[in-house]
């Protein structure tokens, strides 16, 4: 199996977009443990049944279950060229287990200040009629409170975009990710990317790293 890449990035940092570009550039399929868990539960596999119990009781799915899923995934034929891990590993034991089963050549951590993420996420709103997406700072309506595309005057803001929710998600992310970043840094695998730039600029920094 060729070497894999691990991608870290806080919610709202454009990780999904960058993951898509890495998949295109490297041909390494993206592996999201969240998606795999949901699929395993739906398919009713043994791991899925075990995971379901934890998910329904609101608990964290144990490392062994997650690692079991990854072990299965690595056996698929399309994994031979390496994978792009997104949302995994989340704990040091998971990272240690990954080290045993698949070589990782690079860990890319997209860094964005919490303040800019709060600004990015919390300023979003959409037109209630046509769904056009706006932002208080980055993409305001050309004429205040009138939708550019349909002339609508009603707008929606997502409840989970509230500042408090975003800050809670960010602090959970940092709590989980900092030990992993240090762990990978000590192995010389961590590459920090400044995510405070346009999608294209961040994408170019990542491409430069991958092509080095
Ligand atoms: Zn509209």
Coordinates of C-alpha atoms and ligand atoms in Angstrom, one line a residue:
X1 CA 0.0 0.0 0.0
X2 CA 1.3 3.5 -0.9
X3 CA 1.5 6.1 1.7
X4 CA -1.6 8.0 2.9
X5 CA -2.3 11.6 3.9
X6 CA -4.1 12.8 7.0
X7 CA -6.0 16.1 6.8
X8 CA -6.9 18.2 9.9
X9 CA -8.9 21.4 9.9
X10 CA -11.5 23.1 12.1
X11 CA -15.1 23.4 11.1
X12 CA -15.5 26.3 8.7
X13 CA -11.9 26.2 7.5
X14 CA -12.8 24.9 4.0
X15 CA -11.4 21.4 4.8
X16 CA -14.1 19.7 2.6
X17 CA -13.2 21.8 -0.5
X18 CA -9.5 21.2 0.0
X19 CA -10.0 17.4 0.6
X20 CA -11.8 17.3 -2.8
X21 CA -8.8 18.9 -4.5
X22 CA -6.3 16.6 -2.8
X23 CA -8.3 13.6 -4.0
X24 CA -8.2 15.0 -7.6
X25 CA -4.5 15.8 -7.4
X26 CA -3.4 12.5 -5.9
X27 CA -6.0 9.9 -6.8
X28 CA -6.1 8.9 -3.2
X29 CA -9.7 8.2 -2.2
X30 CA -11.1 10.2 0.7
X31 CA -12.0 8.3 3.8
X32 CA -14.3 9.9 6.4
X33 CA -14.9 7.8 9.5
X34 CA -18.1 9.7 10.1
X35 CA -19.5 8.6 6.7
X36 CA -18.1 5.0 7.2
X37 CA -19.8 4.7 10.5
X38 CA -23.1 5.8 9.1
X39 CA -22.7 3.4 6.2
X40 CA -21.8 0.5 8.5
X41 CA -24.9 1.2 10.7
X42 CA -27.1 1.3 7.6
X43 CA -25.7 -1.9 6.1
X44 CA -26.0 -3.6 9.5
X45 CA -22.5 -5.0 9.6
X46 CA -21.1 -6.4 12.9
X47 CA -19.1 -3.2 13.5
X48 CA -22.1 -1.2 12.5
X49 CA -24.3 -2.9 15.1
X50 CA -21.7 -2.3 17.8
X51 CA -21.2 1.4 16.7
X52 CA -25.0 2.0 16.6
X53 CA -25.3 1.1 20.3
X54 CA -22.7 3.8 21.3
X55 CA -24.1 6.4 18.9
X56 CA -27.7 5.9 20.1
X57 CA -26.7 6.2 23.8
X58 CA -24.9 9.5 22.8
X59 CA -21.5 8.0 23.7
X60 CA -18.2 8.2 21.7
X61 CA -17.6 5.2 19.5
X62 CA -14.6 3.4 21.0
X63 CA -11.2 3.5 19.2
X64 CA -11.3 -0.3 18.6
X65 CA -14.5 0.1 16.5
X66 CA -13.1 3.0 14.5
X67 CA -9.8 1.1 13.9
X68 CA -11.8 -2.0 12.9
X69 CA -13.5 0.1 10.2
X70 CA -10.2 1.5 8.9
X71 CA -8.7 -2.0 8.8
X72 CA -11.6 -3.1 6.6
X73 CA -11.3 -0.1 4.4
X74 CA -7.6 -0.6 3.8
X75 CA -8.4 -4.1 2.3
X76 CA -10.4 -2.5 -0.5
X77 CA -8.6 -2.6 -3.9
X78 CA -8.8 1.2 -4.3
X79 CA -6.8 1.7 -1.1
X80 CA -3.6 0.3 -2.7
X81 CA -2.5 3.8 -3.8
X82 CA -3.0 5.2 -0.3
X83 CA -5.9 7.1 1.2
X84 CA -6.8 10.6 2.3
X85 CA -8.0 10.4 5.9
X86 CA -10.5 13.0 7.0
X87 CA -11.8 13.1 10.5
X88 CA -9.4 10.2 11.5
X89 CA -7.4 9.7 13.6
X90 CA -9.1 11.5 16.5
X91 CA -7.1 10.1 19.4
X92 CA -3.5 9.1 19.9
X93 CA -4.4 5.4 20.2
X94 CA -6.1 5.7 16.8
X95 CA -2.9 7.4 15.4
X96 CA -0.8 4.6 16.8
X97 CA -3.0 1.9 15.3
X98 CA -2.9 3.7 11.9
X99 CA 0.9 3.7 12.1
X100 CA 0.8 -0.1 12.4
X101 CA -1.6 -0.7 9.5
X102 CA -0.9 2.0 6.9
X103 CA 2.1 4.3 6.2
X104 CA 1.3 8.0 6.5
X105 CA 3.7 10.3 4.6
X106 CA 2.1 13.6 5.5
X107 CA -0.3 15.2 8.0
X108 CA -1.7 18.5 6.7
X109 CA -3.2 20.8 9.3
X110 CA -5.2 23.8 8.1
X111 CA -4.9 26.6 10.6
X112 CA -7.4 29.4 10.8
X113 CA -7.8 31.8 13.8
X114 CA -11.0 31.0 15.8
X115 CA -12.1 34.7 15.4
X116 CA -12.0 34.5 11.6
X117 CA -14.0 31.2 11.6
X118 CA -16.6 32.7 13.8
X119 CA -16.8 35.6 11.5
X120 CA -17.0 33.4 8.4
X121 CA -19.6 31.0 9.7
X122 CA -21.8 33.4 11.8
X123 CA -22.1 36.0 9.0
X124 CA -23.8 33.5 6.6
X125 CA -27.4 33.9 5.6
X126 CA -29.5 32.7 2.7
X127 CA -32.4 34.1 0.7
X128 CA -35.7 32.4 1.9
X129 CA -37.1 32.3 -1.7
X130 CA -34.2 31.2 -3.9
X131 CA -31.5 30.0 -1.5
X132 CA -28.8 32.3 -2.7
X133 CA -26.0 32.4 0.0
X134 CA -24.9 35.7 1.4
X135 CA -22.5 36.9 4.1
X136 CA -22.6 40.0 6.3
X137 CA -18.9 40.8 5.5
X138 CA -17.8 38.9 2.5
X139 CA -20.9 38.8 0.3
X140 CA -23.5 41.3 1.3
X141 CA -26.6 42.0 -0.8
X142 CA -25.9 44.7 -3.4
X143 CA -28.9 46.6 -2.1
X144 CA -29.4 46.1 1.6
X145 CA -31.9 43.4 2.5
X146 CA -32.9 42.7 -1.1
X147 CA -31.8 39.4 -2.8
X148 CA -29.5 40.1 -5.8
X149 CA -30.9 37.1 -7.7
X150 CA -34.6 37.1 -7.1
X151 CA -35.5 40.4 -5.3
X152 CA -36.7 38.5 -2.3
X153 CA -36.7 40.3 1.1
X154 CA -36.8 37.4 3.5
X155 CA -33.6 35.8 4.7
X156 CA -32.8 32.8 6.9
X157 CA -29.9 32.2 9.3
X158 CA -29.1 28.6 10.4
X159 CA -29.6 28.1 14.1
X160 CA -26.4 26.1 14.5
X161 CA -24.5 28.9 13.0
X162 CA -24.9 30.9 16.2
X163 CA -21.7 32.2 17.7
X164 CA -21.9 30.1 20.9
X165 CA -22.4 26.8 19.0
X166 CA -19.5 27.6 16.6
X167 CA -17.2 28.5 19.6
X168 CA -18.1 25.2 21.4
X169 CA -17.4 23.2 18.2
X170 CA -14.0 25.0 17.8
X171 CA -12.9 24.4 21.4
X172 CA -13.9 20.7 21.1
X173 CA -11.9 20.5 17.9
X174 CA -8.8 22.1 19.5
X175 CA -9.0 19.9 22.5
X176 CA -9.1 16.8 20.3
X177 CA -6.6 17.9 17.7
X178 CA -3.7 19.6 19.5
X179 CA -2.3 16.4 21.1
X180 CA -2.5 14.7 17.7
X181 CA -0.7 17.6 16.0
X182 CA 2.1 17.4 18.6
X183 CA 2.3 13.7 18.2
X184 CA 2.7 13.9 14.4
X185 CA 5.0 16.9 14.8
X186 CA 7.3 14.8 16.9
X187 CA 7.4 12.3 14.1
X188 CA 8.3 15.0 11.6
X189 CA 5.1 14.5 9.6
X190 CA 3.1 17.6 10.4
X191 CA 2.7 20.4 7.9
X192 CA 0.8 23.5 9.0
X193 CA -1.0 25.4 6.3
X194 CA -2.2 28.9 6.8
X195 CA -5.9 28.8 6.0
X196 CA -6.5 32.5 6.3
X197 CA -6.4 32.9 2.5
X198 CA -8.6 32.3 -0.5
X199 CA -9.6 28.7 -1.4
X200 CA -7.2 28.8 -4.4
X201 CA -4.2 30.1 -2.3
X202 CA -4.7 27.5 0.3
X203 CA -5.2 24.9 -2.4
X204 CA -1.9 26.0 -4.0
X205 CA 0.0 25.7 -0.7
X206 CA -1.3 22.2 -0.3
X207 CA -0.4 21.2 -3.9
X208 CA 3.1 22.5 -3.3
X209 CA 3.5 20.4 -0.2
X210 CA 2.1 17.3 -2.0
X211 CA 4.3 17.8 -5.1
X212 CA 7.5 18.4 -3.1
Ligands
LIG1 ZN1 -33.4 35.2 -3.7

